[in-house]
CSV table of C-alpha atoms and ligand atoms in Angstrom, one decimal:
chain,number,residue,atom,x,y,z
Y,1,UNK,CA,-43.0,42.6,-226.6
Y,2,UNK,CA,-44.0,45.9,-225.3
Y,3,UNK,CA,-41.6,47.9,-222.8
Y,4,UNK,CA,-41.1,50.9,-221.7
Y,5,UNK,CA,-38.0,52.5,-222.6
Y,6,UNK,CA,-36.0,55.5,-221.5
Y,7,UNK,CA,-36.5,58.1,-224.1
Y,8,UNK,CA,-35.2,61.5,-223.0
Y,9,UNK,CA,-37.1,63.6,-226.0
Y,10,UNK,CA,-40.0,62.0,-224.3
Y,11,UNK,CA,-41.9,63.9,-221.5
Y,12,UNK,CA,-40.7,62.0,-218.2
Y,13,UNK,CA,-38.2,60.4,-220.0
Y,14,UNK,CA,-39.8,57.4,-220.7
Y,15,UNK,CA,-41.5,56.0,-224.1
Y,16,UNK,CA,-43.8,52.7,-224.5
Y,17,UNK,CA,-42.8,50.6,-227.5
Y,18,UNK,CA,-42.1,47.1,-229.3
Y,19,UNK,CA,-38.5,46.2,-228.3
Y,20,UNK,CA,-37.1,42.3,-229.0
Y,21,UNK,CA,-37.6,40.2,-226.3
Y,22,UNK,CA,-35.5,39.1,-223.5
Y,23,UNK,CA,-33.2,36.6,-224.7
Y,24,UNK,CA,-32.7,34.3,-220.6
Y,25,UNK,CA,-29.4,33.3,-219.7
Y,26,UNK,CA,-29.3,29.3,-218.9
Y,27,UNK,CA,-29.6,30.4,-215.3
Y,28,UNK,CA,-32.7,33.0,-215.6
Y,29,UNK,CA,-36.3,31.9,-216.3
Y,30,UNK,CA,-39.0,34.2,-218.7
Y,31,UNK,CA,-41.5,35.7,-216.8
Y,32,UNK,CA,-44.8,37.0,-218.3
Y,33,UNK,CA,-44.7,40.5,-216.1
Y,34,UNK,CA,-48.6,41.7,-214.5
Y,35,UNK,CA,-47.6,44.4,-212.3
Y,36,UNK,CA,-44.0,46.6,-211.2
Y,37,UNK,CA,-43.8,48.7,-208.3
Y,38,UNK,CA,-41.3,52.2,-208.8
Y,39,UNK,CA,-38.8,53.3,-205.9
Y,40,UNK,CA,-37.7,56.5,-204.9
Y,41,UNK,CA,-34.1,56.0,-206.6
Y,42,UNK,CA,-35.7,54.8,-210.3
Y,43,UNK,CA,-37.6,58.2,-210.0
Y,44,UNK,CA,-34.6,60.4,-209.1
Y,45,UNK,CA,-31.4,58.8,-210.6
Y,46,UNK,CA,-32.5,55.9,-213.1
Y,47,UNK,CA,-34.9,56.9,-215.5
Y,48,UNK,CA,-33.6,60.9,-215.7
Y,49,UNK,CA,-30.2,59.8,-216.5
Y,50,UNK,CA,-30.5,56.0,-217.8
Y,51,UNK,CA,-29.1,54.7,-221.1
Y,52,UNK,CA,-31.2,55.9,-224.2
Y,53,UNK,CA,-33.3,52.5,-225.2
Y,54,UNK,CA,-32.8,50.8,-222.3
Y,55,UNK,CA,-35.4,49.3,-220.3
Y,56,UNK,CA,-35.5,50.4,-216.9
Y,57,UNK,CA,-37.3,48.6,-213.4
Y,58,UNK,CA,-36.1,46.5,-210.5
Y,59,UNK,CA,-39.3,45.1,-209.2
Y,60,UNK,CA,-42.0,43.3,-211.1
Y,61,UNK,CA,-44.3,40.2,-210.7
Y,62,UNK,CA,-45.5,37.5,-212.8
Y,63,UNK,CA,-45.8,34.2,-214.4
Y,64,UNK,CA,-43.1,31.8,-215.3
Y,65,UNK,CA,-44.1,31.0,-218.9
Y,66,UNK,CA,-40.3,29.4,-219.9
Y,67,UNK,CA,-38.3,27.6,-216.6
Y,68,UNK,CA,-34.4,28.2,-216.2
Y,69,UNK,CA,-32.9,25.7,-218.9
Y,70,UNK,CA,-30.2,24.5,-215.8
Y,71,UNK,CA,-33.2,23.8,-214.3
Y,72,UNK,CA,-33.2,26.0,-211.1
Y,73,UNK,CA,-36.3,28.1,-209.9
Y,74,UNK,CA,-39.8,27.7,-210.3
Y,75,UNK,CA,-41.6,25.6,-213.4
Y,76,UNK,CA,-43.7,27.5,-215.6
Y,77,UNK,CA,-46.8,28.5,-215.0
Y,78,UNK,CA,-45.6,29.5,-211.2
Y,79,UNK,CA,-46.6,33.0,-210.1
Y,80,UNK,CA,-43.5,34.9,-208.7
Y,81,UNK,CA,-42.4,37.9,-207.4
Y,82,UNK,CA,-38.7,38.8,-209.3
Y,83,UNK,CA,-35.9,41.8,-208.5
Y,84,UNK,CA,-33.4,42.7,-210.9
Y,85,UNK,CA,-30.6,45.7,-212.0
Y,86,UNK,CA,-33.2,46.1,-215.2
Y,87,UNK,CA,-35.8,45.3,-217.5
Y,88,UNK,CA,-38.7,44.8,-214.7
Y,89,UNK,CA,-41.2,48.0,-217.3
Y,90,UNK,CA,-42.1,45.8,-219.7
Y,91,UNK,CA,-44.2,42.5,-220.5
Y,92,UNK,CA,-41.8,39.7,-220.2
Y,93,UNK,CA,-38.4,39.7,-218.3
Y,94,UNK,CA,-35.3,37.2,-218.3
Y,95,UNK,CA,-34.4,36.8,-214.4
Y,96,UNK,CA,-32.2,35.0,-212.6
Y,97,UNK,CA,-33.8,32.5,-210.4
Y,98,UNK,CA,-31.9,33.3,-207.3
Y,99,UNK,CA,-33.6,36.8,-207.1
Y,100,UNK,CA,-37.2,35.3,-207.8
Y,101,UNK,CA,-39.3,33.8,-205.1
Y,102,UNK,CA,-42.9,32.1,-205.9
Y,103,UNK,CA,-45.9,33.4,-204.8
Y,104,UNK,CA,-49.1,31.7,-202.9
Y,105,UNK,CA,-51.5,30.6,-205.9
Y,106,UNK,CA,-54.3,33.5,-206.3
Y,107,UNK,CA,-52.7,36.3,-204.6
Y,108,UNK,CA,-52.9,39.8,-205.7
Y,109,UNK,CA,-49.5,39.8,-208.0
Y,110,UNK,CA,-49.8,43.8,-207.9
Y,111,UNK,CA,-49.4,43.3,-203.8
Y,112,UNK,CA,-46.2,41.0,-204.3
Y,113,UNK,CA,-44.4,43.6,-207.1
Y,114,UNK,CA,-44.5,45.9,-204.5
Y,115,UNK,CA,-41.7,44.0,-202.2
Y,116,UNK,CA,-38.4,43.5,-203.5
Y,117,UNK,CA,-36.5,46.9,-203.2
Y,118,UNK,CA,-38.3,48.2,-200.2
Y,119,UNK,CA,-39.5,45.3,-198.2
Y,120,UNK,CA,-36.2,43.1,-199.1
Y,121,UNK,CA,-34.2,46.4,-198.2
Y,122,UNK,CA,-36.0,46.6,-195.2
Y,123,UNK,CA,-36.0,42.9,-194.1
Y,124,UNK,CA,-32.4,42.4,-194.7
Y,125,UNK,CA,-31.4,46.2,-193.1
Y,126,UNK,CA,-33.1,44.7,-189.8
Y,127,UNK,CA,-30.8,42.0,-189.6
Y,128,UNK,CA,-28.0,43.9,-189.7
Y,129,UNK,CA,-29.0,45.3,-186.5
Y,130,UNK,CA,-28.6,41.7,-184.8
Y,131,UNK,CA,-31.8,41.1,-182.6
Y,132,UNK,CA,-34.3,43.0,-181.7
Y,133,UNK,CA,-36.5,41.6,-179.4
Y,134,UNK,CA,-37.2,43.7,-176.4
Y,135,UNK,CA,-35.1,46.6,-178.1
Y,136,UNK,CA,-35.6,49.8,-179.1
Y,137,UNK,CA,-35.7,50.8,-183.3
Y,138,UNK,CA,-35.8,53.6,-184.8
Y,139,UNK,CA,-37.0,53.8,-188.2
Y,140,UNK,CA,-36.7,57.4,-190.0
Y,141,UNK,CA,-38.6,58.4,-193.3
Y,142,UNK,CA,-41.0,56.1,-191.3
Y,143,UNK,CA,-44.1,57.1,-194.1
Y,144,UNK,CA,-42.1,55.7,-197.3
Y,145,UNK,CA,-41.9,52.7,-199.2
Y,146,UNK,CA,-39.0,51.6,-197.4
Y,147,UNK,CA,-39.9,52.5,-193.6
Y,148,UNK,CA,-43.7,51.3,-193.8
Y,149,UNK,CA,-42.3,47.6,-194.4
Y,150,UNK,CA,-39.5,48.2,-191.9
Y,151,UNK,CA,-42.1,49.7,-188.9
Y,152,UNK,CA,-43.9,46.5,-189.5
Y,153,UNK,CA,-41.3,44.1,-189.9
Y,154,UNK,CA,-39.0,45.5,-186.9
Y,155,UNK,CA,-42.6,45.0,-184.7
Y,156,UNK,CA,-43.2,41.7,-186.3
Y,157,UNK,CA,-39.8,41.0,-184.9
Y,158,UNK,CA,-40.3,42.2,-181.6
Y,159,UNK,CA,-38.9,45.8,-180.9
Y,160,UNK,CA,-40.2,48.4,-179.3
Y,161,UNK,CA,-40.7,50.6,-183.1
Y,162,UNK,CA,-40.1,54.2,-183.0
Y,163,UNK,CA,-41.2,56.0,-185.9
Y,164,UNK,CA,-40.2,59.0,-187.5
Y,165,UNK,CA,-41.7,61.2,-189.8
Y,166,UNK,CA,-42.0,64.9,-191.3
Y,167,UNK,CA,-46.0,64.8,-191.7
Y,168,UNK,CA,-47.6,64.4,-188.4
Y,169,UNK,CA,-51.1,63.9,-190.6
Y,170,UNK,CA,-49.1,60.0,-191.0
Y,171,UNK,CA,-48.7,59.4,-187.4
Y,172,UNK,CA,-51.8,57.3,-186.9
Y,173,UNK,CA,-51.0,55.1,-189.9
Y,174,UNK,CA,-47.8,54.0,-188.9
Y,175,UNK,CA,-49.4,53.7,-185.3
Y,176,UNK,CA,-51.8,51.0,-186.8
Y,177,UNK,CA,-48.6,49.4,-188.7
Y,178,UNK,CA,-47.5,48.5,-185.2
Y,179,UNK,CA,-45.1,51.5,-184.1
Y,180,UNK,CA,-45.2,52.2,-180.5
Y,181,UNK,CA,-44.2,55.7,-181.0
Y,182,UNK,CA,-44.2,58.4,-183.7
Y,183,UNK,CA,-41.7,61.2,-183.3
Y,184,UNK,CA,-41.2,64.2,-185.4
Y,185,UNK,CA,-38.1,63.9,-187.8
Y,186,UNK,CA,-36.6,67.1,-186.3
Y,187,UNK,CA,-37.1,65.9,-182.4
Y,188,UNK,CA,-35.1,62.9,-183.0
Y,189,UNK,CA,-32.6,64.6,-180.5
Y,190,UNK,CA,-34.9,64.4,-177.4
Y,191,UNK,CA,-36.1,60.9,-178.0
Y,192,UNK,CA,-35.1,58.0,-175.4
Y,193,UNK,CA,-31.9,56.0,-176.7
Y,194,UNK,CA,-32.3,53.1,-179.2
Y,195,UNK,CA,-30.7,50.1,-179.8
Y,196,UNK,CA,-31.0,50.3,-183.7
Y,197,UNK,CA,-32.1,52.7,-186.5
Y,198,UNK,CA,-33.1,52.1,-190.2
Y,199,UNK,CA,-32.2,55.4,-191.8
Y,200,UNK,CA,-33.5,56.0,-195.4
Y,201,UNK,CA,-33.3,60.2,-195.1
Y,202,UNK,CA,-29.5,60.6,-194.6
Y,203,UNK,CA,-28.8,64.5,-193.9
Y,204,UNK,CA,-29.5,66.2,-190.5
Y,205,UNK,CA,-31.7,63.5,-189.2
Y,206,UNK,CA,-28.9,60.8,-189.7
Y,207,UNK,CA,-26.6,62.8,-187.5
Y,208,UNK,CA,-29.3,62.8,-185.0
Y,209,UNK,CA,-30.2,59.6,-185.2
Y,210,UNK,CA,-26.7,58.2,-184.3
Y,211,UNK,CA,-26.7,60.4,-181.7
Y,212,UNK,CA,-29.9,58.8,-180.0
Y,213,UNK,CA,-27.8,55.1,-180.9
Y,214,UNK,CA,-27.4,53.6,-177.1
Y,215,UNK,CA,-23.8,51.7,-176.6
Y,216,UNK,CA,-23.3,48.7,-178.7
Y,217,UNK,CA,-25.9,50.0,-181.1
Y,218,UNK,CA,-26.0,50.2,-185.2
Y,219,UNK,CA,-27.0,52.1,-187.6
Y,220,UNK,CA,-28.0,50.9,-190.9
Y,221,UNK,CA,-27.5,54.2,-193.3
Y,222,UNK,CA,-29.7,52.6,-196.0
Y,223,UNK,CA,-31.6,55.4,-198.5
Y,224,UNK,CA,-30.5,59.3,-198.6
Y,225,UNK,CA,-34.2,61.0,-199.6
Y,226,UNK,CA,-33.5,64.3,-198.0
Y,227,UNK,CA,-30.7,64.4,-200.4
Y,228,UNK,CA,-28.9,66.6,-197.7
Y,229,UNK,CA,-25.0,65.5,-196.6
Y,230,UNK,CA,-24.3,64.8,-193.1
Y,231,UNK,CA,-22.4,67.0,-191.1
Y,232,UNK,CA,-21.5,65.7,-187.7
Y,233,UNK,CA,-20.3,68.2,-184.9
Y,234,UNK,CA,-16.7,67.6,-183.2
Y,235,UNK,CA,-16.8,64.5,-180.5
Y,236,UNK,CA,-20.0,63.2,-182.1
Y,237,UNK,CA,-18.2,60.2,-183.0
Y,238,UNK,CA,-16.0,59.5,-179.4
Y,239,UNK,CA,-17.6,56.9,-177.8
Y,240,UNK,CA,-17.1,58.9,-173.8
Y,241,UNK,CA,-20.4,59.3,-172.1
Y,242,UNK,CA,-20.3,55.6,-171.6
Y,243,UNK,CA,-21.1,55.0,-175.6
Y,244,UNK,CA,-19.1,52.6,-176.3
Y,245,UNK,CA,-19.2,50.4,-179.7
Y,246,UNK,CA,-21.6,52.3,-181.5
Y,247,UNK,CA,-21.5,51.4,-185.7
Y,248,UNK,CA,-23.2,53.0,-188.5
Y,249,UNK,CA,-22.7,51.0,-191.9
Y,250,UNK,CA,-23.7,51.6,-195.0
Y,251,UNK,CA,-26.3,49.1,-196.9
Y,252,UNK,CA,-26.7,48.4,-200.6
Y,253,UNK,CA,-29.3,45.6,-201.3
Y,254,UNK,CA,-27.7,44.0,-204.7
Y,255,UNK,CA,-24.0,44.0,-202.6
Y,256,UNK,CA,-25.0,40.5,-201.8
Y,257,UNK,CA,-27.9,38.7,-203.5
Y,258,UNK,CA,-27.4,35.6,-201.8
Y,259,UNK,CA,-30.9,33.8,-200.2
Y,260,UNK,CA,-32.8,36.7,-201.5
Y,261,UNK,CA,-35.2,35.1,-203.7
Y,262,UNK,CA,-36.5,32.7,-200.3
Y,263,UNK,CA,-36.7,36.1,-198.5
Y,264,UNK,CA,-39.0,37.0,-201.4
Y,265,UNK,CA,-40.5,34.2,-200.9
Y,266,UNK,CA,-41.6,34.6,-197.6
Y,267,UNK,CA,-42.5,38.3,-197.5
Y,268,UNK,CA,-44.8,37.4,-200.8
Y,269,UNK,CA,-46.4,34.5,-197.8
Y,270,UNK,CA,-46.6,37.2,-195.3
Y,271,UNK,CA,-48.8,39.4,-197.4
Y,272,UNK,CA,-50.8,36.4,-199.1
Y,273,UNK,CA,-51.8,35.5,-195.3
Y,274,UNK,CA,-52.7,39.2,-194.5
Y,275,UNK,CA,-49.6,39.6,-192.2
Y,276,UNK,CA,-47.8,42.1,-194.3
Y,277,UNK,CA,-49.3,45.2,-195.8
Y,278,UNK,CA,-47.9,46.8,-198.8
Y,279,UNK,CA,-49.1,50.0,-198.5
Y,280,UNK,CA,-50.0,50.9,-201.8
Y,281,UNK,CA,-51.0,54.4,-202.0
Y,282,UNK,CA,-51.4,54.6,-206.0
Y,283,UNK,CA,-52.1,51.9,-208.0
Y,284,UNK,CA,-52.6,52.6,-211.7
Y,285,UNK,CA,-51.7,51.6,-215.6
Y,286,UNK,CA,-48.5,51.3,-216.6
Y,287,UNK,CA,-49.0,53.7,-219.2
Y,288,UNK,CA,-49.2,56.1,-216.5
Y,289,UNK,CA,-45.5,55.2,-215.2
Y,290,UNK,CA,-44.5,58.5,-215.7
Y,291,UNK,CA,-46.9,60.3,-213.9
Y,292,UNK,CA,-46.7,58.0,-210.9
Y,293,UNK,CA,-42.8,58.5,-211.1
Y,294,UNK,CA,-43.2,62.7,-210.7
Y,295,UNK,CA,-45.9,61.6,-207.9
Y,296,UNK,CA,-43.6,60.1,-205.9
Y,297,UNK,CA,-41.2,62.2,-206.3
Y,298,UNK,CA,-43.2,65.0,-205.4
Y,299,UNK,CA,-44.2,63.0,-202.2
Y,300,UNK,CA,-47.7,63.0,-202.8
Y,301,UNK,CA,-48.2,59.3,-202.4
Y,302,UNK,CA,-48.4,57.4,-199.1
Y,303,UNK,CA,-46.6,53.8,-199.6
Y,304,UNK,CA,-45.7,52.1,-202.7
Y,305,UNK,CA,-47.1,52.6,-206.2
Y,306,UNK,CA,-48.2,49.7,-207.7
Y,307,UNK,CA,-48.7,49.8,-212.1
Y,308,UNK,CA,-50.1,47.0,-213.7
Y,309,UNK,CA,-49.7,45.7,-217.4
Y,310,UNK,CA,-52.4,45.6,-219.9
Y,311,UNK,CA,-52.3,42.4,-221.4
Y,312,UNK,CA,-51.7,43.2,-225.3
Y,313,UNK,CA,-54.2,40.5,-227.6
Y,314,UNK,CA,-52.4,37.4,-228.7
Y,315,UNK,CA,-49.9,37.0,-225.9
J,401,NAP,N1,-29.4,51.1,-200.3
J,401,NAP,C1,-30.4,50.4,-200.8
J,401,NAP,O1,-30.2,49.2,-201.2
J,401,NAP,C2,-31.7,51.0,-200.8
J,401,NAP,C3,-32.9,50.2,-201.0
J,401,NAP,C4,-34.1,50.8,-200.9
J,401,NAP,C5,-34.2,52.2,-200.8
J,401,NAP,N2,-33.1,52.9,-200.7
J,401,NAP,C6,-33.1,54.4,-200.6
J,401,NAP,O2,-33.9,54.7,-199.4
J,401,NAP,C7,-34.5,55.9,-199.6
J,401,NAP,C8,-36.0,55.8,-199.3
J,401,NAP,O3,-36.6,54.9,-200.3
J,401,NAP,P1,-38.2,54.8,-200.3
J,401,NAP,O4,-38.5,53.8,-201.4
J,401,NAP,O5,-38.7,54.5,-198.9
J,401,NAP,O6,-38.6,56.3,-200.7
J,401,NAP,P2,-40.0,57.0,-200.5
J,401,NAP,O7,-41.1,56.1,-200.6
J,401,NAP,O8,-39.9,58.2,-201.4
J,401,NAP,O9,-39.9,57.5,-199.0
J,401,NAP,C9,-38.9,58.3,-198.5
J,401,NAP,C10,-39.4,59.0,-197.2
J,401,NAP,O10,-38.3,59.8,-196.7
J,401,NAP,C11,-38.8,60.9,-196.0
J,401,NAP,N3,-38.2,62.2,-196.5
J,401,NAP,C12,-37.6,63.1,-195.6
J,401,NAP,N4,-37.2,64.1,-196.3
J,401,NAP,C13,-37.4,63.9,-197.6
J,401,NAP,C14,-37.2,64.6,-198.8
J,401,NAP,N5,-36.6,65.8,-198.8
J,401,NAP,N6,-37.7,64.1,-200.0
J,401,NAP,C15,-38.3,62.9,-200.0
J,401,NAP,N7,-38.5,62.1,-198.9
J,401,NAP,C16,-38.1,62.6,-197.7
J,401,NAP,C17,-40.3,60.9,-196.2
J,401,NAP,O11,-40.9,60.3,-195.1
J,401,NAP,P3,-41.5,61.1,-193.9
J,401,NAP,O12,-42.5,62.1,-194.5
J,401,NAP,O13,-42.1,60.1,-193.0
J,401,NAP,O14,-40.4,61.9,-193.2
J,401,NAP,C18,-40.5,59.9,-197.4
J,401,NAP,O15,-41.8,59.3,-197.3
J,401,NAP,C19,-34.2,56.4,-201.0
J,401,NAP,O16,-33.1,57.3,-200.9
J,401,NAP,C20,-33.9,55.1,-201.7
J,401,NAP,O17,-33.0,55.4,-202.8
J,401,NAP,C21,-31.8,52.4,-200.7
């Protein structure tokens, strides 16, 4: 098959060769892969400092063309939507079936690759916050891959969304994504308590954002894209002033892979049925991976970017 690689004499670090095909586990079915979405953290830690040979990619989507041989997951010929540590660049992929999740027959498999990492991170950060309903969220790095699936999903479960962002121009997006409020990411200190934030910038704005946290509240430290530290000022972290209880916990999406592939599952439904948008803001051929990688790290693209596979003859 045809993957691509991580090749650091290669501009972008990446080169697009034959490599031997996945061999599956017992537990893990073959998946013929269409499209991959890239995140934030394959573009700044993954591909500049993976293994030489190796291939690289968490989220992909597909067709089943060989079922787990213990007979778990989907039969072959099922499309799905898969997440996994590696080996998502490339035209087939051994995954477990835990962390796959079928998709609606005929939907737009480039749509569904663009889940796992963000909207999975951003499903399963929401629940850490308890329930929403009625309650105030605030969701930082509001315009990335991550916080456009969290805006929508945190409104989709009934909060009142507050969105922040750094480009003002994004506002009115996120507005129509179902955030009741937009904020600027360095006014986060005069904004009305809330019951929960989603943080995926870290730095100065995280230390602001647990300041706005009202009593009881969380905050789920999830992505660090400012790539600032966090600083917080003496008594930041007393709970006088009447807040009480206040948490901020760290989040890692693989820590606990249990039920993900049904929560795949039903995000892929969501956007099959128009309900969830992906947000794709590029959406090109994977030979172009590298490009679309400096793209979004250079922020230049609004949402997820989506590259599909050209189907080589004879497979
Ligand atoms: N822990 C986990 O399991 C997990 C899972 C998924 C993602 N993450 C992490 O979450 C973070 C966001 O991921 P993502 O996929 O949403 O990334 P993304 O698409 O690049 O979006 C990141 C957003 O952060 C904001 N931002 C503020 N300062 C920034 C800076 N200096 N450089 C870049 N962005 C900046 C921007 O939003 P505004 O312009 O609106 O401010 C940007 O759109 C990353 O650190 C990623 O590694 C962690």
């Amino acid at each position: 098959m045809r993957a691509l690689t991580i090749d650091h004499s290669a501009p972008g670090h990446l080169t697009l060769r034959e490599v031997p095909d996945p061999e599956p586990t017992p537990h893990q079915a073959l998946v013929r892969i269409h499209s991959f979405s890239i995140n934030h953290g394959e573009a700044a830690f993954v591909v500049p400092n993976g293994e030489e040979g190796t291939v690289p990619g968490w989220d992909a989507a597909g067709v089943v063309v060989r079922a787990a041989a213990d007979g778990s997951g989907p039969a072959a010929g099922t499309p799905v939507v898969t997440l996994g540590a590696a080996g998502a660049w490339a035209e087939l992929r051994a995954v477990d079936t835990d962390l796959m999740g079928s998709i609606p027959e005929g939907a737009d498999l480039g749509a569904a690759s663009a889940l796992p990492v963000a909207a999975g991170s951003a499903l399963r950060g929401l629940r850490r916050l308890g329930p929403i309903l009625g309650r105030r969220v605030l969701v930082t790095g509001a315009s990335g891959g991550v916080g456009r699936f969290a805006v929508q999903l945190a409104a989709r479960g009934g909060a009142h969304v507050v969105a922040a962002t750094s480009d003002p121009a994004k506002g009115e997006a996120l507005i129509r994504l179902g955030a009741h409020e937009v904020v600027a990411a360095d006014a986060l200190k005069d904004i009305a308590p809330v019951y929960g934030v989603i943080d995926v910038v870290g730095g100065p704005q995280l230390v602001s954002a647990y300041d706005a946290l009202a009593p009881h509240g969380t905050l789920v430290a999830m992505g660090h894209s400012s790539g600032a530290g966090e600083d917080f000022p003496y008594g930041a972290l007393f709970g006088d002033g009447g807040r009480h209880d206040r948490s901020l916990t760290t989040f890692f999406l693989m820590d606990d892979a249990e039920g993900l592939g049904a929560d795949l599952e039903w995000l892929a439904s969501l956007v099959a049925r128009g309900e969830l948008d992906p947000q794709i803001g590029r959406r090109d051929d994977w030979g172009r991976t590298g490009e679309a990688l400096a793209a979004l790290l250079g922020r230049e693209v609004a949402g997820k970017t989506v590259l599909d596979i050209r189907v080589a003859a004879g497979l």
